[in-house]
Amino acid sequence: MALLDALATLALTVLLTPFLVVLVTVLVLASLGKSLGLRQKYVQFLLKVFEFGRQRLAKEYGRHSEETDDDDDDDQESTQVICRDKLVLRPQLDKDSDDGLATHDFELGDCLDYIRTGMEAIVDDEVTKRFSAEELTSWNFLTRTNCQYEFISVRLTIFWVVGFILRYFLLLPLRILILVIGMVVMVACTYFVGCLPESKMKKSLNSCISVFCFDFLSGALSLVCTYHNRENIPQCGICVANHTTPIDVLVLACDNTYDMVGQRHGGFLSIFQRALSRASAHIWFERSESKDRFAVARRLREHVEDPEKLPILIFPEGTCINNTSVMQFKKGTFEVGGVIYPVAIKYDPRFGDAFWNSSKDSMVSYIYMMMTSWAIVCDVWYLPPMTRKEGESSIDFANRVKAEIARQGGLVDLVWDGGLKRSAPKKEWKQQYQQEFSRRLKVQNLNSEKKEEKTE
């Protein structure tokens, strides 16, 4: 019995020693803001494995592609099933001609353009497909991305089995351990900072602790992020970014300290929200309560006007989009005034799909999928600050910022509201198309009358 106990103790020690060594290393490096570059080496090795898999699949299927993955990614969004007539899809109402619309006898041909537009929307829906997982051009050895590929050949099967064991039996336990310890460290540190009186020392201490905690937590996802144009990093004002996942906060907070504006969540995310609120002036609101919107606008304006406050981070889309496009920005952020610092975030889907479909997956199941992926790899671009031009409306300003983020991140710039993910189109939008249809009938009637007068 004593021998069995000794063997069990020895086996436990052998298993736990690598985890403890890695954990201590991550903790020390995060506190110093340093890196050994192991994640980058790991990602480079994965790229070689993915390329091997792509070649094996091409060989088995008898297809040899000469295009690179980057070219495929660029072409994926530029290829459309159909070409829409934008004059039909985007009604431009002439408000001066709305009074006293003329009428003429309805003909079947009058509605053909709208029937065609409706059929195009069904065939190639620009909105719905933005809330589903991004399709990959090649397999990344994850069964949840492409099924049955692991059984194409013996070599692919071996690579898939080894990868499965690596992700679920080595990386997953280690990542869970890092996540739990990171949460405990964050709660303890933010509680300590929250007990301090308001001062410059508290602000600088909060900045150091925030970057340290988020950098430590990034180890739970094997986050590899490349930051571009750091000379434009926000120091005050409002920072706006496109939104793919709650991890966006983690990605940006590993490089800078922000106060945040966002929806109040329950469950897992509420732990982070309560912890962060102890140390700094974050703004959380209830999406369903209209009173909160006015309170948030007031607090946001007060925050921006205070030069001593941290830059405030906002995701104006209001919902997560699947890393392929940028949808309509809410105008409220751009009515506050002050300097806007745009940030573009683009994830590499080959290592793991970072998109969170909140209507399908809970936060816990989403974190589980992230922690069983290969890694989270992304690029962040800090864009030059932008201000509202004289005579420019808040909507035009929001669209200009959105277009710049989409251009830099290589994303599709869409006019649709991300709120369509959860709700039906607004009644006003339907009325716009009805008014446009009436206006076109009026124009047709006037043209026909002019032709008749010329004939006479």
Short mmCIF file of C-alpha atoms in Angstrom, two decimals:
data_model
loop_
_atom_site.label_atom_id
_atom_site.label_comp_id
_atom_site.label_asym_id
_atom_site.label_seq_id
_atom_site.Cartn_x
_atom_site.Cartn_y
_atom_site.Cartn_z
CA MET A 1 0.00 0.00 0.00
CA ALA A 2 2.83 2.35 0.87
CA LEU A 3 4.44 1.61 -2.48
CA LEU A 4 1.21 2.42 -4.33
CA ASP A 5 0.89 5.71 -2.44
CA ALA A 6 4.46 6.60 -3.30
CA LEU A 7 3.92 5.80 -6.99
CA ALA A 8 0.71 7.85 -7.03
CA THR A 9 2.49 10.79 -5.41
CA LEU A 10 5.34 10.52 -7.91
CA ALA A 11 2.95 10.36 -10.88
CA LEU A 12 1.01 13.38 -9.59
CA THR A 13 4.24 15.32 -9.14
CA VAL A 14 5.40 14.46 -12.66
CA LEU A 15 2.06 15.60 -14.12
CA LEU A 16 1.75 18.80 -12.10
CA THR A 17 5.36 20.00 -12.42
CA PRO A 18 5.06 21.13 -16.08
CA PHE A 19 1.79 22.92 -15.31
CA LEU A 20 3.30 24.73 -12.33
CA VAL A 21 6.42 25.71 -14.26
CA VAL A 22 4.36 27.13 -17.13
CA LEU A 23 1.99 28.87 -14.70
CA VAL A 24 4.79 30.57 -12.75
CA THR A 25 6.48 31.57 -16.02
CA VAL A 26 3.27 33.15 -17.35
CA LEU A 27 2.73 34.99 -14.05
CA VAL A 28 6.27 36.40 -13.92
CA LEU A 29 6.34 37.43 -17.58
CA ALA A 30 2.92 39.09 -17.33
CA SER A 31 4.02 41.09 -14.29
CA LEU A 32 7.12 42.30 -16.18
CA GLY A 33 5.28 42.90 -19.46
CA LYS A 34 7.69 40.59 -21.27
CA SER A 35 7.32 37.58 -23.55
CA LEU A 36 9.52 34.67 -24.56
CA GLY A 37 7.95 34.52 -28.00
CA LEU A 38 6.72 30.96 -27.46
CA ARG A 39 3.19 31.78 -28.65
CA GLN A 40 4.53 33.20 -31.89
CA LYS A 41 6.64 30.06 -32.44
CA TYR A 42 3.58 27.95 -31.67
CA VAL A 43 1.49 29.86 -34.24
CA GLN A 44 4.19 29.56 -36.89
CA PHE A 45 4.34 25.79 -36.33
CA LEU A 46 0.54 25.57 -36.67
CA LEU A 47 0.68 27.37 -40.00
CA LYS A 48 3.06 24.72 -41.31
CA VAL A 49 0.71 21.98 -40.09
CA PHE A 50 -2.28 23.68 -41.75
CA GLU A 51 -0.36 24.00 -45.01
CA PHE A 52 0.48 20.30 -44.86
CA GLY A 53 -3.19 19.49 -44.33
CA ARG A 54 -4.23 21.72 -47.23
CA GLN A 55 -1.79 20.01 -49.57
CA ARG A 56 -2.92 16.55 -48.48
CA LEU A 57 -6.58 17.45 -49.03
CA ALA A 58 -5.80 18.94 -52.45
CA LYS A 59 -3.91 15.79 -53.38
CA GLU A 60 -6.69 13.46 -52.19
CA TYR A 61 -9.36 15.41 -54.04
CA GLY A 62 -7.17 15.93 -57.09
CA ARG A 63 -7.30 19.71 -56.80
CA HIS A 64 -4.13 21.80 -56.67
CA SER A 65 -4.71 25.40 -55.73
CA GLU A 66 -2.03 27.92 -56.74
CA GLU A 67 -3.57 30.80 -54.80
CA THR A 68 -2.40 31.68 -51.32
CA ASP A 69 -4.67 31.76 -48.28
CA ASP A 70 -4.43 35.56 -48.13
CA ASP A 71 -5.77 35.86 -51.68
CA ASP A 72 -8.58 33.47 -50.83
CA ASP A 73 -9.50 35.53 -47.78
CA ASP A 74 -9.61 38.71 -49.85
CA ASP A 75 -11.76 37.11 -52.54
CA GLN A 76 -14.15 35.48 -50.10
CA GLU A 77 -16.02 38.66 -49.30
CA SER A 78 -15.68 40.29 -52.72
CA THR A 79 -17.48 37.39 -54.43
CA GLN A 80 -21.25 37.82 -54.41
CA VAL A 81 -23.98 35.54 -55.62
CA ILE A 82 -25.81 38.37 -57.34
CA CYS A 83 -25.30 42.03 -58.18
CA ARG A 84 -28.01 44.18 -56.68
CA ASP A 85 -29.44 47.34 -58.18
CA LYS A 86 -28.58 49.87 -55.48
CA LEU A 87 -31.11 52.35 -56.81
CA VAL A 88 -33.83 49.92 -55.86
CA LEU A 89 -32.31 48.84 -52.55
CA ARG A 90 -31.53 52.33 -51.26
CA PRO A 91 -34.59 54.55 -51.49
CA GLN A 92 -33.65 58.22 -51.60
CA LEU A 93 -36.68 60.20 -50.62
CA ASP A 94 -37.27 63.72 -51.85
CA LYS A 95 -38.98 65.32 -48.87
CA ASP A 96 -40.05 68.33 -50.90
CA SER A 97 -42.09 66.15 -53.23
CA ASP A 98 -43.95 64.18 -50.55
CA ASP A 99 -46.89 66.59 -50.42
CA GLY A 100 -49.81 65.78 -52.65
CA LEU A 101 -48.42 62.73 -54.40
CA ALA A 102 -50.11 62.17 -57.74
CA THR A 103 -51.67 58.81 -58.46
CA HIS A 104 -52.03 56.71 -61.57
CA ASP A 105 -53.52 53.36 -62.37
CA PHE A 106 -51.52 50.54 -60.88
CA GLU A 107 -49.88 48.18 -63.35
CA LEU A 108 -48.21 44.83 -62.73
CA GLY A 109 -44.88 46.09 -64.01
CA ASP A 110 -44.75 48.76 -61.28
CA CYS A 111 -43.87 46.23 -58.60
CA LEU A 112 -41.47 44.00 -60.55
CA ASP A 113 -38.39 45.85 -59.29
CA TYR A 114 -39.48 45.31 -55.70
CA ILE A 115 -40.23 41.65 -56.31
CA ARG A 116 -36.75 41.26 -57.78
CA THR A 117 -35.22 43.05 -54.79
CA GLY A 118 -37.04 40.75 -52.38
CA MET A 119 -35.85 37.66 -54.22
CA GLU A 120 -32.28 38.97 -54.20
CA ALA A 121 -32.47 39.56 -50.45
CA ILE A 122 -33.59 35.96 -49.91
CA VAL A 123 -30.90 34.48 -52.17
CA ASP A 124 -28.01 36.58 -50.83
CA ASP A 125 -28.96 37.97 -47.42
CA GLU A 126 -26.36 40.56 -46.34
CA VAL A 127 -27.57 40.57 -42.73
CA THR A 128 -28.24 37.00 -41.62
CA LYS A 129 -24.94 35.58 -42.88
CA ARG A 130 -23.05 38.14 -40.75
CA PHE A 131 -24.23 36.30 -37.63
CA SER A 132 -22.94 32.84 -38.51
CA ALA A 133 -19.44 31.38 -38.31
CA GLU A 134 -17.01 32.59 -40.95
CA GLU A 135 -16.30 29.95 -43.59
CA LEU A 136 -12.69 28.80 -43.93
CA THR A 137 -10.87 28.32 -47.22
CA SER A 138 -8.86 25.42 -45.75
CA TRP A 139 -9.31 22.99 -42.85
CA ASN A 140 -7.69 23.82 -39.48
CA PHE A 141 -7.93 20.33 -37.92
CA LEU A 142 -10.97 21.26 -35.83
CA THR A 143 -13.96 18.96 -36.29
CA ARG A 144 -16.38 21.80 -35.60
CA THR A 145 -15.21 23.65 -38.72
CA ASN A 146 -15.23 20.85 -41.32
CA CYS A 147 -16.54 17.36 -40.62
CA GLN A 148 -15.05 14.10 -41.92
CA TYR A 149 -11.83 15.69 -43.18
CA GLU A 150 -9.87 13.84 -40.48
CA PHE A 151 -10.69 10.53 -42.17
CA ILE A 152 -9.47 11.46 -45.65
CA SER A 153 -6.03 9.88 -45.18
CA VAL A 154 -3.99 8.12 -42.51
CA ARG A 155 -1.62 11.06 -42.06
CA LEU A 156 -4.43 13.54 -41.55
CA THR A 157 -6.03 11.18 -39.04
CA ILE A 158 -2.78 10.94 -37.07
CA PHE A 159 -2.33 14.72 -37.05
CA TRP A 160 -5.95 15.22 -35.96
CA VAL A 161 -5.68 12.67 -33.10
CA VAL A 162 -2.43 14.21 -31.84
CA GLY A 163 -3.97 17.69 -32.05
CA PHE A 164 -7.08 16.53 -30.19
CA ILE A 165 -4.97 15.11 -27.35
CA LEU A 166 -2.86 18.28 -27.24
CA ARG A 167 -5.84 20.64 -27.10
CA TYR A 168 -8.07 18.74 -24.67
CA PHE A 169 -5.60 16.98 -22.37
CA LEU A 170 -2.72 19.44 -22.19
CA LEU A 171 -3.76 22.94 -23.24
CA LEU A 172 -7.32 22.89 -21.85
CA PRO A 173 -6.39 22.00 -18.22
CA LEU A 174 -3.56 24.52 -18.28
CA ARG A 175 -5.78 27.23 -19.72
CA ILE A 176 -8.51 26.56 -17.15
CA LEU A 177 -5.92 26.85 -14.38
CA ILE A 178 -4.64 30.16 -15.79
CA LEU A 179 -8.20 31.47 -16.14
CA VAL A 180 -9.19 30.63 -12.55
CA ILE A 181 -6.00 32.07 -11.05
CA GLY A 182 -6.26 35.12 -13.31
CA MET A 183 -9.82 35.81 -12.13
CA VAL A 184 -8.79 35.51 -8.49
CA VAL A 185 -5.81 37.82 -9.05
CA MET A 186 -7.99 40.38 -10.87
CA VAL A 187 -10.68 40.42 -8.18
CA ALA A 188 -8.07 40.80 -5.44
CA CYS A 189 -6.10 43.52 -7.24
CA THR A 190 -9.14 45.58 -8.25
CA TYR A 191 -10.53 45.33 -4.71
CA PHE A 192 -7.23 46.67 -3.36
CA VAL A 193 -7.15 49.52 -5.89
CA GLY A 194 -10.80 50.34 -5.15
CA CYS A 195 -9.98 50.90 -1.47
CA LEU A 196 -7.47 53.63 -2.30
CA PRO A 197 -8.51 57.32 -2.35
CA GLU A 198 -8.70 59.12 -5.68
CA SER A 199 -5.22 60.27 -6.69
CA LYS A 200 -2.66 60.07 -9.47
CA MET A 201 -1.07 57.15 -7.69
CA LYS A 202 -4.35 55.22 -7.84
CA LYS A 203 -4.69 55.96 -11.56
CA SER A 204 -1.18 54.79 -12.44
CA LEU A 205 -1.50 51.75 -10.14
CA ASN A 206 -4.80 50.85 -11.80
CA SER A 207 -3.16 51.12 -15.25
CA CYS A 208 -0.32 48.78 -14.28
CA ILE A 209 -2.60 46.25 -12.58
CA SER A 210 -5.13 46.29 -15.43
CA VAL A 211 -2.55 45.55 -18.13
CA PHE A 212 -0.96 42.90 -15.92
CA CYS A 213 -4.26 41.11 -15.18
CA PHE A 214 -5.47 41.12 -18.78
CA ASP A 215 -2.08 40.03 -20.06
CA PHE A 216 -2.15 37.13 -17.61
CA LEU A 217 -5.68 36.18 -18.64
CA SER A 218 -4.67 36.22 -22.30
CA GLY A 219 -2.63 33.10 -21.56
CA ALA A 220 -5.89 31.22 -21.04
CA LEU A 221 -6.62 31.66 -24.77
CA SER A 222 -3.06 31.56 -26.13
CA LEU A 223 -3.72 35.06 -27.44
CA VAL A 224 -1.25 36.29 -30.05
CA CYS A 225 -1.94 39.88 -31.03
CA THR A 226 0.01 42.23 -33.27
CA TYR A 227 -0.49 45.96 -32.60
CA HIS A 228 0.10 48.35 -35.49
CA ASN A 229 0.63 52.16 -35.45
CA ARG A 230 1.03 52.39 -31.68
CA GLU A 231 1.80 56.10 -32.00
CA ASN A 232 -1.99 56.55 -32.35
CA ILE A 233 -2.83 54.69 -29.14
CA PRO A 234 -5.67 56.49 -27.27
CA GLN A 235 -4.71 58.51 -24.20
CA CYS A 236 -8.03 60.25 -23.61
CA GLY A 237 -11.38 60.84 -25.31
CA ILE A 238 -13.40 58.00 -26.89
CA CYS A 239 -11.98 54.85 -28.46
CA VAL A 240 -14.35 53.05 -30.87
CA ALA A 241 -13.75 49.64 -32.44
CA ASN A 242 -15.56 47.02 -34.48
CA HIS A 243 -17.05 44.22 -32.37
CA THR A 244 -16.60 40.49 -32.95
CA THR A 245 -16.45 39.01 -29.46
CA PRO A 246 -16.24 39.96 -25.77
CA ILE A 247 -12.56 39.05 -26.13
CA ASP A 248 -12.16 42.39 -27.97
CA VAL A 249 -11.91 43.97 -24.54
CA LEU A 250 -9.14 41.55 -23.54
CA VAL A 251 -7.26 42.18 -26.79
CA LEU A 252 -7.24 45.96 -26.37
CA ALA A 253 -6.73 45.97 -22.60
CA CYS A 254 -3.50 43.96 -22.95
CA ASP A 255 -1.91 47.02 -24.56
CA ASN A 256 -3.62 49.98 -22.90
CA THR A 257 -5.94 50.86 -20.03
CA TYR A 258 -9.53 51.87 -20.72
CA ASP A 259 -12.74 52.68 -18.99
CA MET A 260 -15.54 50.76 -20.65
CA VAL A 261 -19.14 51.25 -21.72
CA GLY A 262 -21.26 48.16 -22.22
CA GLN A 263 -24.37 46.17 -21.47
CA ARG A 264 -24.69 44.81 -17.96
CA HIS A 265 -24.37 41.02 -18.07
CA GLY A 266 -25.13 38.26 -15.63
CA GLY A 267 -23.30 35.03 -14.92
CA PHE A 268 -19.66 34.69 -15.91
CA LEU A 269 -19.18 38.18 -17.37
CA SER A 270 -20.70 39.86 -14.32
CA ILE A 271 -17.68 38.76 -12.26
CA PHE A 272 -15.37 40.80 -14.48
CA GLN A 273 -17.74 43.77 -14.61
CA ARG A 274 -18.05 44.03 -10.84
CA ALA A 275 -14.30 43.60 -10.39
CA LEU A 276 -13.43 46.29 -12.94
CA SER A 277 -15.99 48.74 -11.53
CA ARG A 278 -14.21 48.75 -8.16
CA ALA A 279 -11.02 50.18 -9.63
CA SER A 280 -12.25 52.67 -12.24
CA ALA A 281 -15.25 54.55 -13.65
CA HIS A 282 -16.78 52.02 -16.03
CA ILE A 283 -20.33 52.52 -17.34
CA TRP A 284 -22.72 49.54 -17.49
CA PHE A 285 -26.33 49.81 -18.64
CA GLU A 286 -29.47 47.77 -19.26
CA ARG A 287 -30.25 47.58 -22.97
CA SER A 288 -34.01 47.23 -22.39
CA GLU A 289 -34.43 50.33 -20.20
CA SER A 290 -34.77 53.62 -22.08
CA LYS A 291 -33.93 55.68 -18.96
CA ASP A 292 -30.48 54.10 -18.92
CA ARG A 293 -29.74 55.50 -22.37
CA PHE A 294 -30.09 59.10 -21.21
CA ALA A 295 -28.08 58.38 -18.08
CA VAL A 296 -25.33 56.75 -20.13
CA ALA A 297 -25.18 59.71 -22.54
CA ARG A 298 -24.90 62.12 -19.61
CA ARG A 299 -22.18 60.09 -17.87
CA LEU A 300 -20.33 59.64 -21.13
CA ARG A 301 -20.31 63.38 -21.79
CA GLU A 302 -19.05 64.04 -18.26
CA HIS A 303 -16.34 61.43 -18.69
CA VAL A 304 -15.07 62.90 -21.96
CA GLU A 305 -15.00 66.43 -20.55
CA ASP A 306 -12.74 65.34 -17.68
CA PRO A 307 -9.11 65.30 -18.95
CA GLU A 308 -8.00 63.25 -15.95
CA LYS A 309 -10.17 60.27 -16.91
CA LEU A 310 -8.94 57.31 -18.91
CA PRO A 311 -9.97 56.88 -22.56
CA ILE A 312 -13.35 55.22 -22.72
CA LEU A 313 -13.82 52.13 -24.91
CA ILE A 314 -17.06 51.72 -26.88
CA PHE A 315 -18.28 49.24 -29.50
CA PRO A 316 -20.87 51.31 -31.42
CA GLU A 317 -22.24 48.33 -33.38
CA GLY A 318 -23.93 47.15 -30.18
CA THR A 319 -23.64 43.45 -31.07
CA CYS A 320 -21.04 40.93 -32.23
CA ILE A 321 -20.43 40.55 -35.99
CA ASN A 322 -18.67 37.54 -37.50
CA ASN A 323 -15.29 39.11 -38.32
CA THR A 324 -16.17 39.72 -41.97
CA SER A 325 -17.81 43.15 -41.89
CA VAL A 326 -18.66 46.29 -39.95
CA MET A 327 -22.34 47.12 -39.49
CA GLN A 328 -24.10 50.37 -38.63
CA PHE A 329 -22.66 52.42 -35.75
CA LYS A 330 -25.06 53.89 -33.19
CA LYS A 331 -25.02 57.66 -33.52
CA GLY A 332 -25.18 58.38 -29.76
CA THR A 333 -21.44 57.90 -29.31
CA PHE A 334 -20.70 60.50 -31.97
CA GLU A 335 -23.06 63.13 -30.55
CA VAL A 336 -21.05 63.49 -27.34
CA GLY A 337 -18.25 65.48 -28.92
CA GLY A 338 -14.54 65.30 -28.35
CA VAL A 339 -11.89 63.28 -30.18
CA ILE A 340 -12.68 59.83 -31.54
CA TYR A 341 -9.89 57.25 -31.73
CA PRO A 342 -10.85 54.50 -34.23
CA VAL A 343 -9.43 51.00 -33.77
CA ALA A 344 -9.75 48.12 -36.27
CA ILE A 345 -9.61 44.51 -35.03
CA LYS A 346 -9.28 41.55 -37.38
CA TYR A 347 -9.03 37.92 -36.18
CA ASP A 348 -7.36 35.10 -38.07
CA PRO A 349 -10.06 32.40 -38.33
CA ARG A 350 -7.59 29.65 -39.18
CA PHE A 351 -6.66 29.18 -35.53
CA GLY A 352 -10.11 29.53 -34.00
CA ASP A 353 -13.41 31.30 -34.69
CA ALA A 354 -13.57 34.22 -32.25
CA PHE A 355 -17.13 35.22 -33.18
CA TRP A 356 -19.69 34.88 -30.35
CA ASN A 357 -23.22 34.07 -31.50
CA SER A 358 -24.96 35.12 -28.29
CA SER A 359 -28.35 33.89 -29.52
CA LYS A 360 -26.95 30.38 -29.96
CA ASP A 361 -24.14 29.85 -27.42
CA SER A 362 -23.98 30.79 -23.75
CA MET A 363 -20.93 32.61 -22.44
CA VAL A 364 -19.59 29.50 -20.72
CA SER A 365 -19.91 27.31 -23.83
CA TYR A 366 -18.32 30.07 -25.91
CA ILE A 367 -15.32 30.31 -23.55
CA TYR A 368 -15.04 26.51 -23.69
CA MET A 369 -14.84 26.63 -27.51
CA MET A 370 -12.20 29.35 -27.33
CA MET A 371 -10.11 27.39 -24.83
CA THR A 372 -10.26 24.24 -26.96
CA SER A 373 -9.21 26.08 -30.12
CA TRP A 374 -5.62 26.23 -31.23
CA ALA A 375 -5.15 29.89 -30.35
CA ILE A 376 -6.67 33.35 -30.78
CA VAL A 377 -4.62 35.32 -33.31
CA CYS A 378 -5.51 38.85 -34.34
CA ASP A 379 -4.23 42.18 -35.63
CA VAL A 380 -5.08 45.58 -34.14
CA TRP A 381 -4.65 48.87 -36.00
CA TYR A 382 -4.70 52.17 -34.08
CA LEU A 383 -5.97 54.76 -36.56
CA PRO A 384 -5.32 58.53 -36.41
CA PRO A 385 -7.79 60.44 -34.21
CA MET A 386 -10.84 61.88 -35.94
CA THR A 387 -13.06 64.85 -35.06
CA ARG A 388 -16.47 65.92 -36.25
CA LYS A 389 -16.34 68.39 -39.12
CA GLU A 390 -18.25 71.64 -39.12
CA GLY A 391 -21.81 71.06 -40.32
CA GLU A 392 -21.37 67.28 -40.30
CA SER A 393 -24.21 65.30 -38.72
CA SER A 394 -23.54 62.65 -36.11
CA ILE A 395 -24.73 59.96 -38.55
CA ASP A 396 -22.34 61.10 -41.28
CA PHE A 397 -19.51 61.26 -38.74
CA ALA A 398 -20.30 57.73 -37.53
CA ASN A 399 -20.35 56.44 -41.11
CA ARG A 400 -17.02 58.11 -41.86
CA VAL A 401 -15.36 56.50 -38.83
CA LYS A 402 -16.94 53.14 -39.68
CA ALA A 403 -15.69 53.30 -43.27
CA GLU A 404 -12.15 53.99 -42.09
CA ILE A 405 -12.22 51.03 -39.68
CA ALA A 406 -13.58 48.74 -42.40
CA ARG A 407 -10.93 49.88 -44.89
CA GLN A 408 -8.03 49.31 -42.52
CA GLY A 409 -9.28 45.95 -41.24
CA GLY A 410 -10.16 44.61 -44.69
CA LEU A 411 -13.82 44.29 -43.67
CA VAL A 412 -17.04 44.85 -45.62
CA ASP A 413 -18.71 48.19 -44.85
CA LEU A 414 -22.47 47.59 -44.43
CA VAL A 415 -25.29 50.06 -43.78
CA TRP A 416 -27.52 47.57 -41.94
CA ASP A 417 -28.20 47.82 -38.21
CA GLY A 418 -26.80 44.94 -36.15
CA GLY A 419 -29.99 45.08 -34.09
CA LEU A 420 -31.67 43.08 -36.87
CA LYS A 421 -29.99 40.07 -35.25
CA ARG A 422 -32.61 40.16 -32.49
CA SER A 423 -35.50 42.27 -33.75
CA ALA A 424 -37.59 42.87 -36.87
CA PRO A 425 -36.94 45.89 -39.14
CA LYS A 426 -38.30 49.18 -37.86
CA LYS A 427 -41.67 50.38 -39.08
CA GLU A 428 -40.05 53.57 -40.38
CA TRP A 429 -37.88 51.55 -42.77
CA LYS A 430 -40.92 49.89 -44.32
CA GLN A 431 -42.60 53.27 -44.66
CA GLN A 432 -39.56 54.64 -46.51
CA TYR A 433 -39.90 52.00 -49.21
CA GLN A 434 -43.65 52.62 -49.41
CA GLN A 435 -43.04 56.36 -49.85
CA GLU A 436 -40.36 55.67 -52.45
CA PHE A 437 -42.80 53.46 -54.37
CA SER A 438 -45.40 56.24 -54.30
CA ARG A 439 -42.84 58.78 -55.48
CA ARG A 440 -41.89 56.59 -58.43
CA LEU A 441 -45.55 56.22 -59.43
CA LYS A 442 -45.88 59.99 -59.30
CA VAL A 443 -42.84 60.46 -61.56
CA GLN A 444 -44.19 57.91 -64.02
CA ASN A 445 -47.53 59.70 -64.07
CA LEU A 446 -45.93 63.10 -64.73
CA ASN A 447 -43.77 61.67 -67.51
CA SER A 448 -46.77 60.06 -69.20
CA GLU A 449 -48.72 63.37 -69.02
CA LYS A 450 -45.81 65.26 -70.60
CA LYS A 451 -45.62 62.75 -73.44
CA GLU A 452 -49.37 63.12 -74.06
CA GLU A 453 -49.07 66.94 -74.17
CA LYS A 454 -46.21 66.74 -76.68
CA THR A 455 -48.22 64.32 -78.82
CA GLU A 456 -51.21 66.68 -78.87
#
